[in-house]
N, CA, C and O of each residue as an XYZ file, in Angstrom:
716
protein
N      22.201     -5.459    -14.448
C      22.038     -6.837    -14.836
C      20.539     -7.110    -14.977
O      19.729     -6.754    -14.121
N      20.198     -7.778    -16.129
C      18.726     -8.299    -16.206
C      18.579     -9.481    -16.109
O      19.423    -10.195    -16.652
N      17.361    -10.153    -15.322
C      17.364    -11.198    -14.617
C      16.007    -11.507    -15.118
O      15.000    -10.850    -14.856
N      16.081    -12.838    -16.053
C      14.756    -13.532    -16.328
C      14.502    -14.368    -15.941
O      15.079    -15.393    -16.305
N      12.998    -14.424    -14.513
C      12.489    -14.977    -13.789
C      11.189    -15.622    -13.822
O      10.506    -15.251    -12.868
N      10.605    -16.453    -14.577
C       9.403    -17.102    -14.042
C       8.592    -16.327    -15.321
O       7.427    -15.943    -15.213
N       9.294    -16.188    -16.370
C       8.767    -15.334    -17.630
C       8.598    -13.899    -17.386
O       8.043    -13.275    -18.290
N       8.955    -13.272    -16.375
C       9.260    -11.821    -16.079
C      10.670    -11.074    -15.956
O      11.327    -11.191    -14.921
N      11.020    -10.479    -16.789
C      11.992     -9.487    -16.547
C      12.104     -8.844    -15.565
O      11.064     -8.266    -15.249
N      13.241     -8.632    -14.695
C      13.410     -7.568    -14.030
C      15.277     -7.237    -14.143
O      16.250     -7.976    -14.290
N      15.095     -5.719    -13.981
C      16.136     -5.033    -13.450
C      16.665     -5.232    -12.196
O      16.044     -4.637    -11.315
N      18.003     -6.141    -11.681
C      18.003     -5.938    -10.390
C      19.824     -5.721     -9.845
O      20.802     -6.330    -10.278
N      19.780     -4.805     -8.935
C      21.273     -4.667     -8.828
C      21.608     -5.137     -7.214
O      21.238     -4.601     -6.170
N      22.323     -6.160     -7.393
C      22.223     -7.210     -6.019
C      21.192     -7.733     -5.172
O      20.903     -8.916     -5.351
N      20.713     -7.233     -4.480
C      19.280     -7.867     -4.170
C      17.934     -7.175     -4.068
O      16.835     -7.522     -3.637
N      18.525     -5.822     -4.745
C      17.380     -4.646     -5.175
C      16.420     -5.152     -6.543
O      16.909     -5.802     -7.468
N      15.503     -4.883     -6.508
C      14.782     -5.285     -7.474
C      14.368     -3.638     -7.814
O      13.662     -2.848     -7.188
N      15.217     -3.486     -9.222
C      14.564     -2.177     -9.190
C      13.658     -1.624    -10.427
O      13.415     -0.419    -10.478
N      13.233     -2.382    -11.275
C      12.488     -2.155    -12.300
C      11.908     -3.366    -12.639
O      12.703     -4.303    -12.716
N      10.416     -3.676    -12.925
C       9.649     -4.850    -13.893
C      10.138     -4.471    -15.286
O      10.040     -3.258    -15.468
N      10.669     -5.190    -16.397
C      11.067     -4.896    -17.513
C       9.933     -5.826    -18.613
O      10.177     -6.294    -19.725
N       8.654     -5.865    -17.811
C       8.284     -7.048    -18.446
C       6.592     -6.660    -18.226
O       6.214     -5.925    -17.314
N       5.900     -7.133    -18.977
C       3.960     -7.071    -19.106
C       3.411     -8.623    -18.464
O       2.650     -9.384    -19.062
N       3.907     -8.820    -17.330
C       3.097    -10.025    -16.878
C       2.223     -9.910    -16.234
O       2.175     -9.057    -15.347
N       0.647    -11.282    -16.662
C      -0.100    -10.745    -15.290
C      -0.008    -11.286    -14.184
O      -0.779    -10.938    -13.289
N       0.783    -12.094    -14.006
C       1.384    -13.088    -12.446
C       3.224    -12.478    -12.650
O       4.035    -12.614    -13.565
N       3.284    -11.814    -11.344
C       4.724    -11.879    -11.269
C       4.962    -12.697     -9.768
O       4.209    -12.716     -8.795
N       6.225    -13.327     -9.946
C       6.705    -14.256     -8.648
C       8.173    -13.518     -8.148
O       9.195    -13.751     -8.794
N       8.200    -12.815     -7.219
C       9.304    -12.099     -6.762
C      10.401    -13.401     -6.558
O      10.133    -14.499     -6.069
N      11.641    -12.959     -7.056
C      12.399    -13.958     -6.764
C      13.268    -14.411     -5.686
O      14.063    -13.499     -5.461
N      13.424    -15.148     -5.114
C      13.619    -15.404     -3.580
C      14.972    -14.784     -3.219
O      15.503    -14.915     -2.117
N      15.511    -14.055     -4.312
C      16.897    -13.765     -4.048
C      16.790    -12.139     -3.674
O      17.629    -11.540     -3.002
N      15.967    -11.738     -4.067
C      15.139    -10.414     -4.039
C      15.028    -10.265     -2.439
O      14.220    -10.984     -1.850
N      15.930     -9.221     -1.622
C      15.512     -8.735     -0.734
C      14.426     -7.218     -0.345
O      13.794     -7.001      0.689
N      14.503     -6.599     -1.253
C      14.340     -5.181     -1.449
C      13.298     -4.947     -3.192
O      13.591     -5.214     -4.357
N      12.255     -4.435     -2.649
C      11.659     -4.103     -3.978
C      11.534     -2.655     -4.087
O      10.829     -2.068     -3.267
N      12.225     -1.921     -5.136
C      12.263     -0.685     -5.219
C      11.529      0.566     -5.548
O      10.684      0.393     -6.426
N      11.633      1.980     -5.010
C      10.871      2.876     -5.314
C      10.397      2.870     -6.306
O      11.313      3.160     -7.076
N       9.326      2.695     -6.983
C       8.350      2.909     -8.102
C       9.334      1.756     -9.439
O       9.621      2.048    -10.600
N       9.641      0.408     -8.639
C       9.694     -0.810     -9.702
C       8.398     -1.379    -10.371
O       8.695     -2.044    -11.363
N       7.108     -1.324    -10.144
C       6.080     -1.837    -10.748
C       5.337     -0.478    -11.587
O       4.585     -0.349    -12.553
N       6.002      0.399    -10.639
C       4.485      1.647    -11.201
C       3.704      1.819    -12.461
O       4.198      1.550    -13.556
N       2.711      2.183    -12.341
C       1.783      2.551    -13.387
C       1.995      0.759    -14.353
O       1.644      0.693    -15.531
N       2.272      0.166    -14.009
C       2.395     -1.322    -14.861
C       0.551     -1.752    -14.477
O      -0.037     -2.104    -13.454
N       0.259     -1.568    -15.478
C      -1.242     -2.177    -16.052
C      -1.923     -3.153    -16.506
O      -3.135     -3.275    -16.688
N      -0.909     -3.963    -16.706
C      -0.885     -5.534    -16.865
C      -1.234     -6.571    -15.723
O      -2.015     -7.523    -15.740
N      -0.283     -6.011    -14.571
C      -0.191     -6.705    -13.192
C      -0.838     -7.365    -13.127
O      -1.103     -7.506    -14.321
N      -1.732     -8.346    -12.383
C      -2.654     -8.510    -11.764
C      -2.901     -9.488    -10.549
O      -3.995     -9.843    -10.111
N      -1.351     -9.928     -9.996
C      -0.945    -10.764     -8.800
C      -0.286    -10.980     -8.728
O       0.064    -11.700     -9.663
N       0.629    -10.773     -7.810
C       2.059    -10.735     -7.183
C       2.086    -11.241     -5.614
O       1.432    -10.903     -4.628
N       3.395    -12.441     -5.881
C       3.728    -13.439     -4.838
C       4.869    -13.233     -4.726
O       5.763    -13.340     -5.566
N       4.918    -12.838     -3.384
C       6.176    -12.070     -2.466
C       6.797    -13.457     -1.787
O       6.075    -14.377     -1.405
N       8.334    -13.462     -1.691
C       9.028    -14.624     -1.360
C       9.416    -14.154     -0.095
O       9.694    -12.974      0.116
N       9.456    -15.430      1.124
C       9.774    -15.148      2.719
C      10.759    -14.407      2.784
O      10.750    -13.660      3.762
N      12.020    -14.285      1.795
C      13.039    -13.405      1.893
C      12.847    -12.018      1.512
O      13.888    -11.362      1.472
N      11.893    -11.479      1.254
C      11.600     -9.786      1.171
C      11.610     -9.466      2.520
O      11.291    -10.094      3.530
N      12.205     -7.948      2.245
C      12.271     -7.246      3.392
C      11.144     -6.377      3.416
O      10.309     -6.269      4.313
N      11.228     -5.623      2.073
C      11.288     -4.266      2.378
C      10.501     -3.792      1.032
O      11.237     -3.775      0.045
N       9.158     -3.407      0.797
C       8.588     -2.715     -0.426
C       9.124     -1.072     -0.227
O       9.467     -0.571      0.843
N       9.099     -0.505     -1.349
C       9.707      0.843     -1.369
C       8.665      1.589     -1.935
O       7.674      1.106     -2.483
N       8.957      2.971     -1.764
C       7.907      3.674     -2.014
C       7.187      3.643     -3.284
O       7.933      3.022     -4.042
N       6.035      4.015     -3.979
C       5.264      3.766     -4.867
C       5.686      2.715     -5.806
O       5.709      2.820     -7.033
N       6.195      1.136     -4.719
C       6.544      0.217     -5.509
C       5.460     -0.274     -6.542
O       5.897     -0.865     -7.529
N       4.244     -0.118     -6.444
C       2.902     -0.448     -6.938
C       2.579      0.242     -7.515
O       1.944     -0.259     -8.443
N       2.659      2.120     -7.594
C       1.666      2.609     -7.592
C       1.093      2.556     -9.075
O       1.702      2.463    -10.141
N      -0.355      2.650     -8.793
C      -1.037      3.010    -10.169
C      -0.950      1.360    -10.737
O      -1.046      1.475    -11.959
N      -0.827      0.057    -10.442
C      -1.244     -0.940    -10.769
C      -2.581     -1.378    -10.244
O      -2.869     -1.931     -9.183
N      -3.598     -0.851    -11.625
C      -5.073     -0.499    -11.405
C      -5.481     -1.898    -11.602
O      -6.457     -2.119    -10.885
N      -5.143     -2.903    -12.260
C      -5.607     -4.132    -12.124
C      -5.067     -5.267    -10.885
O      -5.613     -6.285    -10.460
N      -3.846     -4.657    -10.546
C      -3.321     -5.645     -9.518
C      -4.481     -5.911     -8.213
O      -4.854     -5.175     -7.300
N      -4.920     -7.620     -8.684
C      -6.164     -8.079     -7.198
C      -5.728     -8.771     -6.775
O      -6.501     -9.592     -6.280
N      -4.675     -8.974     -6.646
C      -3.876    -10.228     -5.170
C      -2.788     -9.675     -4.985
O      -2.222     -8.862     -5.715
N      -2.412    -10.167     -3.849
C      -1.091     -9.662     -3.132
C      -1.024    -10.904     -2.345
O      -1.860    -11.000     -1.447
N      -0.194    -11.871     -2.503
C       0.032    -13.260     -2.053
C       1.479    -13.115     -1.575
O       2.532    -13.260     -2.196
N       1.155    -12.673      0.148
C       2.391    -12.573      1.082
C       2.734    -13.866      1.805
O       1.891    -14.658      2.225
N       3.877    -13.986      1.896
C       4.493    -14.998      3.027
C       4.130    -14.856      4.613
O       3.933    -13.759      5.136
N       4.063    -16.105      5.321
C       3.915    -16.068      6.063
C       5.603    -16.133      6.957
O       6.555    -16.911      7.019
N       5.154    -14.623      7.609
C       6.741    -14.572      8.273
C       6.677    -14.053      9.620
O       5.709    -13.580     10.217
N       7.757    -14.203      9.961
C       8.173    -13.586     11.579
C       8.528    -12.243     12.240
O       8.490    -11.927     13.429
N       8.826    -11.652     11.326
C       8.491    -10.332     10.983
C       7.543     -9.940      9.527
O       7.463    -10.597      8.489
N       7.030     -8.925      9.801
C       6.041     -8.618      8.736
C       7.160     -7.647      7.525
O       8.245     -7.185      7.878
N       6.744     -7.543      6.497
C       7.461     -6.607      5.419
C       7.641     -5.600      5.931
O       7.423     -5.796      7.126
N       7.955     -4.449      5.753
C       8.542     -3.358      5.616
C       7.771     -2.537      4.782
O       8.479     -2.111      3.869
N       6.355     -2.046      4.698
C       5.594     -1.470      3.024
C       5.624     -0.076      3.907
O       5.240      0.330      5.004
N       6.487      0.515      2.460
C       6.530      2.132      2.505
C       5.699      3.083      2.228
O       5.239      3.095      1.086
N       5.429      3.759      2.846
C       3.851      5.131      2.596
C       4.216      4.908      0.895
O       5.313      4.711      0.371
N       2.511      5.049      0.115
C       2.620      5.007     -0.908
C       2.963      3.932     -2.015
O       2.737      4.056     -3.219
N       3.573      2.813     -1.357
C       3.509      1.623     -2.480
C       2.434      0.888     -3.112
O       2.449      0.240     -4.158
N       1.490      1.106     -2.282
C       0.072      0.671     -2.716
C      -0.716      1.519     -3.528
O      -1.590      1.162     -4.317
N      -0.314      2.757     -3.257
C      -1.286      3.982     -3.639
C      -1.845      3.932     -5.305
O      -1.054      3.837     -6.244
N      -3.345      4.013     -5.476
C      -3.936      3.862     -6.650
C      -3.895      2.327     -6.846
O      -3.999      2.235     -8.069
N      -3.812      1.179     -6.402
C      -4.145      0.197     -6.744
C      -5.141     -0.652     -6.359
O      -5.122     -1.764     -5.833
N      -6.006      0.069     -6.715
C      -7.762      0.288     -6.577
C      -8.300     -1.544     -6.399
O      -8.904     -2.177     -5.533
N      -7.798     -1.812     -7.489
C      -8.404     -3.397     -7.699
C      -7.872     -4.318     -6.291
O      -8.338     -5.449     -6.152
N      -6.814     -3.739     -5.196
C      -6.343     -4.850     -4.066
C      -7.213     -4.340     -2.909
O      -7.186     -4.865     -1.796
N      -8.127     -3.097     -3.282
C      -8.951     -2.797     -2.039
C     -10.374     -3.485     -1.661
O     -11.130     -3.931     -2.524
N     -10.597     -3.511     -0.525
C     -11.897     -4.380     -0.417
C     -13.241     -3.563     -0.840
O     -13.143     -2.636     -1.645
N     -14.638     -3.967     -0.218
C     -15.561     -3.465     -0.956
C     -15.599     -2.110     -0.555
O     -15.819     -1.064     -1.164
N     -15.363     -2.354      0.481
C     -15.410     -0.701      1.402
C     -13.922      0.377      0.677
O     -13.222      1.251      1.189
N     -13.938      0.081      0.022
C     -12.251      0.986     -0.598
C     -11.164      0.900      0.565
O     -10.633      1.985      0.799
N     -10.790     -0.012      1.226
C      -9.650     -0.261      2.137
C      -8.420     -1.196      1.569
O      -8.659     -2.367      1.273
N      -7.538     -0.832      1.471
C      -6.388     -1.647      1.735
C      -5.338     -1.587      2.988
O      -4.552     -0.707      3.340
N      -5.651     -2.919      3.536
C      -5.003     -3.887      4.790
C      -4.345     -4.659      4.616
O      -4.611     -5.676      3.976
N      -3.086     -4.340      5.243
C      -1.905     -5.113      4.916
C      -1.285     -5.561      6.643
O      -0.595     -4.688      7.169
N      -1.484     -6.622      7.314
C      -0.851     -6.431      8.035
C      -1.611     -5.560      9.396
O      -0.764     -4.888      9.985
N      -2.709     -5.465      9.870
C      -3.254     -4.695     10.298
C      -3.047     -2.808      9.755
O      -3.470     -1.808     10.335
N      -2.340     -2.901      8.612
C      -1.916     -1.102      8.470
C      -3.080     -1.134      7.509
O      -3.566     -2.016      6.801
N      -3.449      0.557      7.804
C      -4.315      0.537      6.490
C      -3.454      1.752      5.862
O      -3.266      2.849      6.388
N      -2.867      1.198      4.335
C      -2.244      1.445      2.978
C      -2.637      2.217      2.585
O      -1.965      3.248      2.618
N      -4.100      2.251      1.893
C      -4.646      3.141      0.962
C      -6.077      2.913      1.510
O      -6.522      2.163      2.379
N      -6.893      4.250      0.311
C      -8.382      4.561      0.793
C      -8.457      4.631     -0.833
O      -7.531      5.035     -1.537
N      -9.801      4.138     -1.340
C      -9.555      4.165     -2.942
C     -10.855      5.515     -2.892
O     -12.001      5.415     -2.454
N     -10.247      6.606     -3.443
C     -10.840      7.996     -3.297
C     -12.070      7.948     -3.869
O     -12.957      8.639     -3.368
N     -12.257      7.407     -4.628
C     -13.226      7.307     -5.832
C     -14.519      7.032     -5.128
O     -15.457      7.260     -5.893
N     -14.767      6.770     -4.369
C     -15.730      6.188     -2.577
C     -16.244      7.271     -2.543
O     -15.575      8.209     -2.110
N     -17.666      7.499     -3.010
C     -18.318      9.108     -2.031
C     -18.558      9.177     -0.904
O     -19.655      9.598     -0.539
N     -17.713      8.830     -0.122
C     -17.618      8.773      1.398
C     -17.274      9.899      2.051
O     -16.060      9.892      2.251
N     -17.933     11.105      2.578
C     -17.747     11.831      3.359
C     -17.783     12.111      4.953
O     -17.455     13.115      5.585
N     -18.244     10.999      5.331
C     -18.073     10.420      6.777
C     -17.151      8.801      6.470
O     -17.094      7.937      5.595
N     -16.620      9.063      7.629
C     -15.833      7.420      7.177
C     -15.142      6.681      9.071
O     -14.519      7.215      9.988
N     -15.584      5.577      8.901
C     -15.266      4.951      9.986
C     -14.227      4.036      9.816
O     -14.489      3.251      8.905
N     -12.724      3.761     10.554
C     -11.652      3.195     10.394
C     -12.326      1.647     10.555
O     -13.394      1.557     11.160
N     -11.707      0.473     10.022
C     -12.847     -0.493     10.058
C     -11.307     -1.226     11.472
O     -10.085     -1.079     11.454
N     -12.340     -2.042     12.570
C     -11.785     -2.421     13.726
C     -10.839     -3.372     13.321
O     -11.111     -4.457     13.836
N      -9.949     -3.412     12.688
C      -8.644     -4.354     12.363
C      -7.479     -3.518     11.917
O      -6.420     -3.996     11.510
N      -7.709     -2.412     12.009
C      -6.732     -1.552     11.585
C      -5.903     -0.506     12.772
O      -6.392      0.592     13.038
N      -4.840     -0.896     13.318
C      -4.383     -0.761     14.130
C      -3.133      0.497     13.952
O      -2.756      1.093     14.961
N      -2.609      0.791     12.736
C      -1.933      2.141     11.909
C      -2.841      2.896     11.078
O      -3.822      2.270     10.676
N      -2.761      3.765     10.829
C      -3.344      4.385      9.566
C      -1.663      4.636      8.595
O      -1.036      5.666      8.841
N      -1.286      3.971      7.910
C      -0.036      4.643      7.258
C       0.310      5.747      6.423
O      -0.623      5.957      5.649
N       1.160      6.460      6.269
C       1.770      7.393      5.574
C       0.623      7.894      4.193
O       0.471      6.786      3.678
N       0.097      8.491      3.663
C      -0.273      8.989      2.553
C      -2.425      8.260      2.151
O      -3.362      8.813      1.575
N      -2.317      7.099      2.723
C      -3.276      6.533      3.077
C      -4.427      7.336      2.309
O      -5.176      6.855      1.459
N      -4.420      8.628      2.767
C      -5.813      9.469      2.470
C      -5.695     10.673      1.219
O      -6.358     11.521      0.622
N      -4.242     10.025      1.315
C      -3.568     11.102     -0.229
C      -4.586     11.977     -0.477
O      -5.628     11.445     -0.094
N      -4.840     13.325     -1.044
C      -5.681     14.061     -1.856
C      -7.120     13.627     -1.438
O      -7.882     13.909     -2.363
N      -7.651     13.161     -0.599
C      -9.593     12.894     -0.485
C      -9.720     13.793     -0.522
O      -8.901     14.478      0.091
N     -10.583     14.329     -1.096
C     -11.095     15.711     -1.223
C     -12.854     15.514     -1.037
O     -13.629     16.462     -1.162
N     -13.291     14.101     -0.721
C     -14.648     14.320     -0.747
C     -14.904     13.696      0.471
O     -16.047     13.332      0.749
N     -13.684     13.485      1.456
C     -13.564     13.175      2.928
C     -13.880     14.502      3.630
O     -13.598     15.528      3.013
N     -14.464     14.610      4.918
C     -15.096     15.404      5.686
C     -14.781     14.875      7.064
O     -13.993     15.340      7.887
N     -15.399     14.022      7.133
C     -15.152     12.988      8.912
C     -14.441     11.534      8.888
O     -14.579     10.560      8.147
N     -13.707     11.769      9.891
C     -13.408     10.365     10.067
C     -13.081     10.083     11.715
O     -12.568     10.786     12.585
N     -13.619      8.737     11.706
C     -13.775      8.236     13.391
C     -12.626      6.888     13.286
O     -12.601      6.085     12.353
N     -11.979      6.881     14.130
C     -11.386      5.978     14.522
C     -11.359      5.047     15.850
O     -11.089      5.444     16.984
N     -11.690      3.745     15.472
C     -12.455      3.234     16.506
C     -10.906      2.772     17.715
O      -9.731      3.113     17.581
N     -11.381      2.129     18.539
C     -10.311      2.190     19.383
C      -9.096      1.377     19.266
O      -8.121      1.432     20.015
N      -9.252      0.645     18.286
C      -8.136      0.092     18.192
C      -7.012      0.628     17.730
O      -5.971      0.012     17.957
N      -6.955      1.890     16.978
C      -5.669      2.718     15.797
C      -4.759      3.318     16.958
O      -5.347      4.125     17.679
N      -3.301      3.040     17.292
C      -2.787      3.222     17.691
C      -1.871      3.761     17.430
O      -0.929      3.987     18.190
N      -2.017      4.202     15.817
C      -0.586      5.426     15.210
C      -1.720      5.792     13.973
O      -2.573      5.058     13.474
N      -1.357      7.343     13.659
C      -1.357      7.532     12.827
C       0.088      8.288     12.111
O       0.692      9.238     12.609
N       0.391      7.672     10.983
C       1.341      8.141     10.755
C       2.068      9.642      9.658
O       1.214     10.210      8.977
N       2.818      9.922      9.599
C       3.282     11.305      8.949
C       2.440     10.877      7.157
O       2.374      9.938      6.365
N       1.905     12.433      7.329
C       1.244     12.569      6.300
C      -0.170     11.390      5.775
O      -0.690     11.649      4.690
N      -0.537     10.554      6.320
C      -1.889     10.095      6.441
C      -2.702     10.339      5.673
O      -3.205      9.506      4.920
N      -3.155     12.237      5.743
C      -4.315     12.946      5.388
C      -3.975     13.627      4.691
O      -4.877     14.269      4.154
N      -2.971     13.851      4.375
C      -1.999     14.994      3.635
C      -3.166     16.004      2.614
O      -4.183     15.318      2.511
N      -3.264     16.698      2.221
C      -3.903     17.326      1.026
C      -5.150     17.197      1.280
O      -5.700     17.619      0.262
N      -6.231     16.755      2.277
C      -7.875     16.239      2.574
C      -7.867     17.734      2.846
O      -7.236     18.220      3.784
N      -8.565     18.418      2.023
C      -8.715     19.750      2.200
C      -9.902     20.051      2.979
O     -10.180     20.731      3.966
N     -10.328     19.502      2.390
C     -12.080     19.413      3.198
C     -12.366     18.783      4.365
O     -13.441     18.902      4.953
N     -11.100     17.860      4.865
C     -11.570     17.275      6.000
C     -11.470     18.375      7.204
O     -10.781     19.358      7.476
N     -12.521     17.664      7.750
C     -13.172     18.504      8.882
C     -12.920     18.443     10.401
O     -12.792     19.205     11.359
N     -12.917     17.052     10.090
C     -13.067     16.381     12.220
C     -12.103     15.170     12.000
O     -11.910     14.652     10.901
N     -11.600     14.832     13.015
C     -10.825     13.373     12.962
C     -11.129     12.854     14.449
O     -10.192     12.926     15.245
N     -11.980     12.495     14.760
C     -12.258     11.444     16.000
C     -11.242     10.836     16.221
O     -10.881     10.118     15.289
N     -10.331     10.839     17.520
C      -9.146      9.894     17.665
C      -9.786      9.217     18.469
O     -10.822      9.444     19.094
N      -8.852      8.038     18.402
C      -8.925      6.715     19.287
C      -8.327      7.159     20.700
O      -7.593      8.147     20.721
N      -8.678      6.305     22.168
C      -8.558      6.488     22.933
C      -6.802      5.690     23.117
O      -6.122      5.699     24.144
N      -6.558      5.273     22.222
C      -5.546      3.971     22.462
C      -4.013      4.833     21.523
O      -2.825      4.519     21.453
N      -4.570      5.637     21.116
C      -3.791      6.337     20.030
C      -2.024      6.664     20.661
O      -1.800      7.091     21.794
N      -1.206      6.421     19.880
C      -0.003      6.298     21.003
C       0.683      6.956     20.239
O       1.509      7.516     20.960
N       0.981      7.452     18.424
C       1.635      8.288     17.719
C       0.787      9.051     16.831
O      -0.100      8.479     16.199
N       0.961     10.140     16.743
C       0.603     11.198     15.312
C       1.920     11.462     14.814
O       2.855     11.839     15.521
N       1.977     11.227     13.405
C       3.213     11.723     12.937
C       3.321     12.944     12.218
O       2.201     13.359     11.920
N       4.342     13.755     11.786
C       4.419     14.840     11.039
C       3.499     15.127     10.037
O       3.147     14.378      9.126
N       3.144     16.229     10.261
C       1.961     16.371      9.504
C       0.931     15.153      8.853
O       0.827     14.996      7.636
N       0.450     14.612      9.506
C      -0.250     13.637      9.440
C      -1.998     13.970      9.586
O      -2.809     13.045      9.533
């Protein structure tokens, strides 16, 4: 079923949202939308701000990825936080701050690689490192984590060939699978 919302198309099969069918640069998730699906936005180049409704659960994996212009992410304020899956953020360079971070929630999402950062310090609000986060750095070497990171999670660093040292936090309470 296709569902035209707020001048955006989407694909959605009950409360999955599983494809953008549409070039907008404001999309408004629709409140009926519980679930946004594995790679529903990807590589969409148009993007450039997306407003998530209190009824989302759950972003899915590379729901984002590769939306190089997307610069807002306008979340609800809720009682539980979303659900964002390793990789939904990944490559969406334009939602990271100056330092190449994306923070969602105290997690940090992504690292925008492109950063000649070969020493790198976790910045003190970041309390996860999530899933894929460091995807492929290849020009990462060190990284310190100050005391607040209390998980890092499976696959993190995955592919950082070059990394060297990982300073853990004293507070650190999970490493996940290959992470």
């Amino acid at each position: 079923e296709v569902i035209h919302y707020c001048g955006s198309d989407f694909l959605i099969e009950g409360r999955l949202l599983k494809k953008c069918l549409s070039a907008q640069k404001h999309v408004v998730i629709p409140d009926s939308i519980y679930d946004i699906g594995m790679g529903a936005f990807e590589n969409n180049k148009e993007i450039e701000s997306v407003t998530i409704q209190k009824t989302l659960v759950r972003i899915g994996p590379r729901a984002f990825c590769g939306c190089d212009n997307l610069k807002e992410l306008i979340l609800p304020e809720t009682e539980a936080p979303i659900i964002i899956s390793p990789g939904a953020f990944m490559d969406c360079f334009s939602l990271c701050d100056e330092d190449g971070f994306l923070i969602i929630y105290g997690s940090l999402f992504f690292y925008d690689y492109r950063k000649p950062a070969q020493e790198l310090t976790i910045p003190k609000n970041v309390v996860c490192i999530e899933g894929n986060a460091f995807w492929q750095n290849l020009q990462l070497f060190n990284v310190t984590n100050p005391n607040n990171v209390k998980s890092i999670e499976s696959h993190a660093f995955c592919m950082c060939e070059n990394l060297e040292s990982i300073t853990l936090s004293e507070n650190l309470e999970k490493i996940g699978f290959s992470a």
